[in-house]
Coordinates of C-alpha atoms in Angstrom, one line a residue:
M1243 CA 153.9 -107.0 74.5
R1244 CA 152.3 -103.5 74.5
N1245 CA 155.4 -102.0 72.9
K1246 CA 155.1 -104.5 70.1
I1247 CA 151.4 -103.5 69.6
I1248 CA 152.5 -99.9 69.3
S1249 CA 155.1 -100.7 66.7
L1250 CA 152.7 -102.8 64.7
L1251 CA 150.1 -100.0 64.8
L1252 CA 152.6 -97.7 63.1
I1253 CA 152.7 -100.0 60.0
I1254 CA 149.0 -100.8 59.7
G1255 CA 148.4 -100.2 56.1
S1256 CA 144.6 -99.8 56.2
V1257 CA 142.0 -98.6 58.5
F1258 CA 138.5 -100.1 58.6
F1259 CA 135.8 -97.7 57.4
V1260 CA 132.3 -98.1 56.5
V1261 CA 132.8 -95.6 58.2
G1262 CA 103.3 -88.1 71.4
C1263 CA 103.2 -90.9 68.6
G1264 CA 103.2 -91.3 64.8
T1265 CA 100.1 -91.4 62.6
E1266 CA 98.9 -94.6 61.1
S1267 CA 99.5 -93.4 57.6
D1268 CA 103.0 -92.5 58.5
K1269 CA 103.6 -96.0 59.9
T1270 CA 102.2 -97.7 56.8
K1271 CA 104.3 -95.6 54.4
N1272 CA 107.5 -96.5 56.2
S1273 CA 106.7 -100.1 56.7
K1274 CA 106.7 -100.5 52.9
T1275 CA 110.1 -99.0 52.5
E1276 CA 112.1 -101.6 54.4
T1277 CA 114.3 -102.6 51.5
K1278 CA 117.9 -103.5 51.9
K1279 CA 120.4 -101.2 50.3
D1280 CA 123.7 -102.1 48.7
S1281 CA 126.6 -101.2 50.8
V1282 CA 128.4 -98.0 49.7
K1283 CA 131.8 -97.0 51.1
V1284 CA 132.1 -93.5 52.5
K1285 CA 134.8 -91.6 50.6
V1286 CA 137.3 -90.3 53.1
A1287 CA 140.3 -88.0 52.7
E1288 CA 142.3 -90.2 55.1
P1289 CA 145.6 -89.0 56.5
K1290 CA 148.3 -91.3 57.6
I1291 CA 147.5 -92.5 61.1
S1292 CA 150.3 -93.1 63.6
F1293 CA 150.2 -94.1 67.3
N1294 CA 150.1 -91.0 69.5
R1295 CA 150.4 -92.4 73.0
K1296 CA 149.3 -89.1 74.6
Y1297 CA 145.7 -89.9 73.9
D1298 CA 145.9 -93.3 75.6
D1299 CA 147.8 -91.8 78.5
L1300 CA 145.1 -89.1 78.8
A1301 CA 142.3 -91.7 78.7
R1302 CA 143.9 -93.8 81.4
F1303 CA 144.4 -90.7 83.6
I1304 CA 140.8 -89.5 83.4
A1305 CA 139.6 -93.0 83.9
G1306 CA 141.6 -93.2 87.2
M1307 CA 143.8 -96.1 85.9
P1308 CA 147.5 -96.7 86.7
A1309 CA 149.9 -95.0 84.2
N1310 CA 151.9 -97.1 81.8
P1311 CA 155.7 -96.8 81.8
G1312 CA 156.9 -93.7 80.0
C1313 CA 153.5 -91.9 80.6
T1314 CA 153.3 -88.4 79.1
I1315 CA 151.2 -87.1 81.9
D1316 CA 153.1 -84.7 84.3
S1317 CA 154.3 -86.8 87.2
A1318 CA 153.1 -84.2 89.6
H1319 CA 149.5 -84.9 88.5
L1320 CA 150.0 -88.6 88.9
K1321 CA 151.1 -87.9 92.5
N1322 CA 148.3 -85.4 93.1
K1323 CA 146.3 -86.4 96.2
E1324 CA 143.0 -85.5 94.4
W1325 CA 143.8 -87.7 91.5
I1326 CA 144.8 -90.6 93.8
K1327 CA 141.4 -90.1 95.6
F1328 CA 139.6 -90.0 92.2
S1329 CA 141.4 -93.1 91.1
K1330 CA 140.4 -95.1 94.2
S1331 CA 136.8 -93.9 93.7
M1332 CA 136.7 -94.9 90.1
E1333 CA 138.2 -98.3 90.9
D1334 CA 135.5 -98.9 93.4
K1335 CA 132.7 -97.7 91.1
W1336 CA 134.0 -99.6 88.1
G1337 CA 134.6 -102.8 90.1
K1338 CA 131.0 -102.8 91.3
Y1339 CA 129.6 -101.9 87.8
D1340 CA 131.8 -104.6 86.2
S1341 CA 130.8 -107.3 88.6
T1342 CA 127.0 -106.5 88.5
R1343 CA 126.4 -105.6 84.9
L1344 CA 129.2 -105.9 82.3
K1345 CA 129.8 -109.6 82.5
T1346 CA 126.0 -110.3 82.6
I1347 CA 125.4 -108.2 79.5
S1348 CA 128.4 -109.7 77.7
D1349 CA 127.3 -113.2 78.4
W1350 CA 123.8 -112.4 77.2
S1351 CA 125.1 -110.8 74.0
K1352 CA 127.3 -113.9 73.2
K1353 CA 124.3 -116.2 73.6
E1354 CA 121.6 -114.1 71.9
I1355 CA 123.2 -111.9 69.3
T1356 CA 124.5 -114.6 67.0
G1357 CA 125.8 -114.1 63.5
K1358 CA 127.6 -111.0 64.5
S1359 CA 131.1 -112.3 65.1
N1360 CA 132.6 -110.8 62.0
P1361 CA 133.4 -107.0 61.8
F1362 CA 130.4 -104.8 61.0
T1363 CA 129.2 -101.2 61.4
L1364 CA 127.2 -100.4 64.5
F1365 CA 124.8 -97.4 64.2
Y1366 CA 123.7 -96.0 67.5
P1367 CA 121.6 -92.8 67.2
F1368 CA 120.4 -90.9 70.3
S1369 CA 123.4 -92.4 72.2
G1370 CA 125.3 -89.5 73.6
P1371 CA 128.8 -90.7 74.5
D1372 CA 127.6 -94.2 75.4
F1373 CA 130.5 -96.2 73.9
L1374 CA 130.2 -98.3 77.1
N1375 CA 127.0 -100.2 76.2
A1376 CA 127.8 -100.2 72.5
T1377 CA 131.0 -102.2 73.0
I1378 CA 129.6 -104.5 75.6
F1379 CA 126.6 -105.5 73.5
F1380 CA 128.5 -105.5 70.2
P1381 CA 132.2 -106.3 70.8
A1382 CA 132.8 -107.4 67.2
A1383 CA 131.8 -104.0 65.7
D1384 CA 134.9 -102.4 64.0
T1385 CA 133.1 -99.2 63.1
L1386 CA 130.8 -97.5 65.6
V1387 CA 128.7 -94.4 64.7
L1388 CA 127.3 -92.6 67.7
I1389 CA 125.0 -89.6 67.5
G1390 CA 123.7 -87.1 70.1
L1391 CA 122.9 -83.5 70.7
E1392 CA 125.8 -83.0 73.0
P1393 CA 128.9 -81.2 71.6
R1394 CA 131.9 -83.3 70.6
G1395 CA 134.2 -81.4 72.9
K1396 CA 138.0 -81.8 72.9
T1397 CA 140.7 -83.8 74.6
P1398 CA 141.7 -82.3 78.0
Q1399 CA 145.0 -80.5 78.3
I1400 CA 145.7 -82.1 81.6
N1401 CA 149.4 -81.0 81.8
T1402 CA 148.3 -77.3 81.8
F1403 CA 146.0 -77.8 84.8
S1404 CA 146.9 -76.4 88.2
G1405 CA 146.1 -78.4 91.4
D1406 CA 142.7 -76.6 91.8
S1407 CA 141.7 -76.9 88.1
L1408 CA 142.7 -80.6 88.1
S1409 CA 140.5 -81.2 91.1
K1410 CA 137.6 -79.4 89.5
Y1411 CA 138.0 -81.4 86.3
L1412 CA 138.1 -84.8 88.1
N1413 CA 135.0 -83.9 90.1
E1414 CA 133.1 -82.9 86.9
M1415 CA 134.2 -86.2 85.2
E1416 CA 132.9 -88.3 88.1
R1417 CA 129.6 -86.4 88.2
S1418 CA 129.1 -86.9 84.4
L1419 CA 129.2 -90.7 84.9
F1420 CA 126.6 -90.9 87.7
S1421 CA 123.5 -91.7 85.6
I1422 CA 125.2 -94.2 83.2
L1423 CA 126.8 -96.2 86.0
N1424 CA 123.6 -96.2 88.1
F1425 CA 120.8 -96.2 85.6
S1426 CA 122.4 -97.5 82.4
F1427 CA 121.7 -94.3 80.4
F1428 CA 122.7 -90.7 80.2
R1429 CA 120.0 -88.3 81.3
T1430 CA 119.5 -85.5 78.7
N1431 CA 119.0 -82.7 81.1
S1432 CA 122.0 -83.7 83.2
M1433 CA 124.2 -83.9 80.1
K1434 CA 123.3 -80.3 79.2
V1435 CA 125.1 -79.3 82.4
D1436 CA 127.7 -82.0 82.8
L1437 CA 129.0 -82.0 79.2
Q1438 CA 129.0 -78.3 78.6
S1439 CA 131.0 -77.0 81.4
E1440 CA 134.3 -75.1 81.0
D1441 CA 136.4 -78.2 81.4
V1442 CA 134.4 -81.3 80.5
N1443 CA 133.0 -79.6 77.5
G1444 CA 131.7 -82.5 75.4
T1445 CA 131.5 -86.2 74.8
T1446 CA 135.1 -86.9 73.8
P1447 CA 136.6 -87.2 77.4
V1448 CA 133.8 -89.5 78.5
M1449 CA 134.2 -91.8 75.4
M1450 CA 138.0 -91.8 76.1
L1451 CA 137.3 -92.9 79.7
F1452 CA 135.0 -95.7 78.5
L1453 CA 137.5 -96.9 75.9
A1454 CA 140.2 -97.2 78.6
R1455 CA 138.0 -98.8 81.1
T1456 CA 136.8 -101.5 78.7
G1457 CA 140.4 -102.5 77.9
H1458 CA 141.0 -100.6 74.6
V1459 CA 144.1 -98.7 73.5
I1460 CA 143.6 -95.3 71.8
S1461 CA 146.0 -94.5 69.0
D1462 CA 144.6 -91.3 67.5
I1463 CA 141.8 -88.7 67.9
Q1464 CA 140.8 -86.2 65.2
L1465 CA 138.1 -83.6 64.8
I1466 CA 136.1 -84.2 61.7
Y1467 CA 133.2 -82.8 59.6
I1468 CA 130.8 -84.1 56.9
D1469 CA 131.1 -82.2 53.6
K1470 CA 128.2 -81.5 51.2
K1471 CA 128.7 -84.9 49.5
G1472 CA 128.4 -86.8 52.7
N1473 CA 132.1 -87.6 53.0
I1474 CA 134.3 -87.3 56.1
V1475 CA 136.7 -84.4 56.1
H1476 CA 139.4 -84.0 58.7
D1477 CA 139.9 -80.9 60.7
S1478 CA 143.1 -79.9 58.9
T1479 CA 141.4 -79.9 55.5
A1480 CA 137.9 -78.7 56.5
T1481 CA 136.5 -75.7 54.6
A1482 CA 133.6 -73.3 55.3
D1483 CA 131.1 -75.6 53.5
S1484 CA 131.8 -78.5 55.7
I1485 CA 131.3 -77.1 59.2
K1486 CA 127.6 -77.8 59.8
T1487 CA 128.0 -81.4 60.8
K1488 CA 130.8 -81.7 63.5
G1489 CA 132.2 -84.9 64.8
V1490 CA 135.2 -86.7 66.3
E1491 CA 137.0 -89.8 65.1
I1492 CA 138.8 -92.1 67.6
T1493 CA 141.1 -94.8 66.3
F1494 CA 141.6 -97.6 68.8
T1495 CA 142.4 -101.3 69.2
N1496 CA 141.3 -104.0 71.6
K1497 CA 143.9 -104.7 74.2
D1498 CA 146.7 -107.1 72.9
E1499 CA 145.4 -106.8 69.3
T1500 CA 146.7 -104.8 66.3
K1501 CA 143.5 -104.5 64.2
A1502 CA 142.4 -100.9 64.2
K1503 CA 138.8 -99.9 64.9
K1504 CA 137.0 -96.6 64.5
L1505 CA 134.6 -94.8 66.8
F1506 CA 132.7 -91.8 65.3
Y1507 CA 130.6 -89.4 67.3
Y1508 CA 128.5 -86.7 65.6
S1509 CA 126.7 -83.8 67.3
I1510 CA 123.6 -83.3 65.3
D1511 CA 119.8 -82.9 65.6
L1512 CA 118.1 -85.9 63.9
K1513 CA 114.7 -84.3 63.4
D1514 CA 113.2 -84.5 59.9
A1515 CA 113.6 -80.7 59.3
G1516 CA 117.3 -80.9 60.2
L1517 CA 118.1 -83.8 58.0
K1518 CA 116.2 -82.5 55.1
K1519 CA 117.1 -78.8 55.2
T1520 CA 119.8 -77.9 57.6
T1521 CA 122.2 -80.9 57.4
P1522 CA 121.1 -83.0 54.4
E1523 CA 124.7 -84.0 53.9
F1524 CA 124.5 -86.1 57.1
L1525 CA 121.6 -88.1 55.6
T1526 CA 123.8 -88.8 52.6
Y1527 CA 126.5 -89.9 55.0
I1528 CA 124.1 -92.3 56.7
N1529 CA 123.1 -93.7 53.3
H1530 CA 126.8 -94.2 52.5
L1531 CA 127.2 -96.5 55.6
G1532 CA 125.3 -99.2 53.7
T1533 CA 124.1 -102.2 55.8
V1534 CA 124.3 -101.6 59.5
T1535 CA 123.4 -103.1 62.9
T1536 CA 121.4 -100.6 64.9
F1537 CA 121.2 -100.2 68.6
L1538 CA 118.5 -98.0 70.3
K1539 CA 118.2 -97.5 74.0
S1540 CA 116.7 -94.7 76.1
A1541 CA 115.8 -92.9 72.9
S1542 CA 113.0 -90.8 74.4
Y1543 CA 110.4 -92.4 72.1
L1544 CA 111.4 -89.8 69.5
M1545 CA 110.9 -92.2 66.6
H1546 CA 107.3 -92.7 67.7
K1547 CA 106.8 -89.2 66.4
T1548 CA 106.1 -88.2 62.8
Y1549 CA 108.9 -85.6 62.7
F1550 CA 111.5 -88.3 63.2
S1551 CA 110.4 -90.3 60.3
V1552 CA 113.5 -89.8 58.2
I1553 CA 115.9 -91.3 60.6
R1554 CA 113.4 -94.0 61.4
S1555 CA 113.1 -94.9 57.7
A1556 CA 116.9 -94.9 57.3
I1557 CA 117.2 -97.4 60.1
L1558 CA 114.5 -99.7 58.8
N1559 CA 116.0 -99.6 55.3
Q1560 CA 119.6 -100.1 56.1
S1561 CA 119.6 -102.4 59.2
D1562 CA 119.9 -106.1 59.0
V1563 CA 119.6 -106.3 62.8
V1564 CA 118.0 -103.9 65.4
L1565 CA 118.4 -104.2 69.1
Q1566 CA 116.2 -101.8 71.1
D1567 CA 114.1 -101.2 74.1
D1568 CA 110.6 -99.9 73.7
S1569 CA 111.8 -96.3 73.5
G1570 CA 113.1 -97.0 70.0
I1571 CA 111.0 -97.7 66.9
P1572 CA 107.4 -98.8 67.5
L1573 CA 106.8 -102.5 67.1
S1574 CA 104.2 -101.9 64.3
F1575 CA 107.1 -101.1 61.9
F1576 CA 108.7 -104.5 62.4
T1577 CA 106.1 -106.4 60.4
D1578 CA 106.1 -110.3 60.5
A1579 CA 106.5 -110.2 56.7
N1580 CA 109.9 -108.5 56.9
W1581 CA 111.3 -109.0 60.4
E1582 CA 111.9 -111.9 62.8
N1583 CA 111.2 -110.6 66.3
K1584 CA 112.6 -111.9 69.6
F1585 CA 111.3 -110.5 72.8
Y1586 CA 113.2 -110.4 76.1
G1587 CA 112.3 -109.2 79.6
T1588 CA 109.0 -107.6 80.5
Y1589 CA 106.7 -104.8 79.2
S1590 CA 103.8 -103.2 80.9
K1591 CA 103.9 -99.5 80.1
P1592 CA 106.5 -96.7 79.7
I1593 CA 107.5 -94.5 82.6
P1594 CA 105.0 -91.7 83.4
M1595 CA 107.0 -89.1 81.4
F1596 CA 106.3 -91.1 78.2
S1597 CA 102.9 -92.5 79.0
K1598 CA 101.4 -91.4 75.7
C1599 CA 103.8 -93.9 73.9
F1600 CA 102.2 -97.0 75.3
Q1601 CA 102.1 -99.8 72.7
E1602 CA 99.1 -102.1 72.9
D1603 CA 100.6 -104.5 70.3
L1604 CA 103.8 -104.8 72.3
K1605 CA 101.9 -105.5 75.4
N1606 CA 100.0 -108.2 73.6
A1607 CA 103.3 -109.7 72.3
Y1608 CA 104.6 -109.9 75.9
S1609 CA 101.4 -111.5 77.1
D1610 CA 102.4 -114.8 75.6
P1611 CA 105.1 -116.3 77.8
T1612 CA 106.1 -118.8 75.2
K1613 CA 107.4 -116.0 73.0
V1614 CA 109.3 -114.1 75.6
K1615 CA 112.8 -115.0 77.0
P1616 CA 114.1 -113.7 80.3
L1617 CA 116.4 -110.7 80.7
D1618 CA 118.6 -111.0 83.7
F1619 CA 119.8 -107.4 83.8
G1620 CA 118.2 -103.9 83.7
I1621 CA 118.4 -101.6 80.7
G1622 CA 116.9 -98.3 79.6
Y1623 CA 114.4 -96.2 81.4
Q1624 CA 113.0 -99.2 83.2
W1625 CA 116.5 -99.8 84.5
R1626 CA 115.8 -102.2 87.4
K1627 CA 116.2 -105.9 86.8
N1628 CA 113.0 -107.7 85.9
Q1629 CA 111.4 -104.4 84.7
S1630 CA 113.3 -104.0 81.4
N1631 CA 112.6 -105.1 77.9
L1632 CA 114.6 -105.7 74.7
L1633 CA 113.5 -106.5 71.2
L1634 CA 116.1 -108.2 68.9
T1635 CA 114.8 -108.1 65.4
T1636 CA 116.4 -109.5 62.3
K1637 CA 115.5 -108.6 58.7
K1638 CA 114.3 -111.6 56.7
K1639 CA 116.1 -112.4 53.5
K1640 CA 114.1 -111.9 50.4

């Protein structure tokens, strides 16, 4: 069956592309700009895409999964005692995570996030390499756009590793997954160390691992840039004027399916100053995405601040659905006139680090038990079950 999938991928004729707290005046201004934009396709200099199985083999290897027949990984690495040990550890960790979280979240998503069964674009800023939660909450998304400060990195050259360097790499991979598997989010300070080492030098290997572990098949990985017009340029055709915004594009399919999907990750600072002056082309790129569904989790309350107003406005303007915890956009921006809000879980106050971003109106909303539905899993900074919150808000049709 899998060989048939590979053959079919070779003849796919098209790839799906769409490719402290703020002031009151700032909130009022942005709440009036929540207008729905027409969808605009991103112009892409798209090369022919073929199935290169080395990427899928690599993903399965760094995920600690059994190799498929004809694997391109050196057989000595597959027999390496450190990899066998790593594989067992990953199986144990993933089995526990799958049984305690993934099915629960998946069932919740199917029940609560209705109307999202057809392909759509998922926009996930402040995500880091968190493809894991993106695909569990939104399995129907065929284009996923993730954004973080961490470098994009590169695919590992496993076959060039010695025994010692392989052992070091596997240890670094396992360490980089600790917080996401235990707390549901990547810790920024940890990622500065874990994803900028000599070997695990960015988000790409972690996203590859998540793709493999969630049952996906990777067919291609390419380094990309955004040019001055906000269009995607692939590494082979990139020029000096298109190197400010760096990203990676991963083409993949669901297991036993032939429909290609796209995962994009961009390493960029989303502050207003950056989007307006340093990388304005990325703001153009965001506008080109058209209507999106937005996911915000463990976002450091950045969009509570006035100097993240540009990305906040882009989300409010272009999203038809937003799923977020309280660290995303303040509730005051989701006015009853424009949004239908559904509350899940519980809200008391942020963790001490973000205590200044307490939302009185959100607390009041959660004080009415008739308006709040239960949340049977933990998510975000309040990661323990029965301490987390989610807001699912849908833009009202004019």
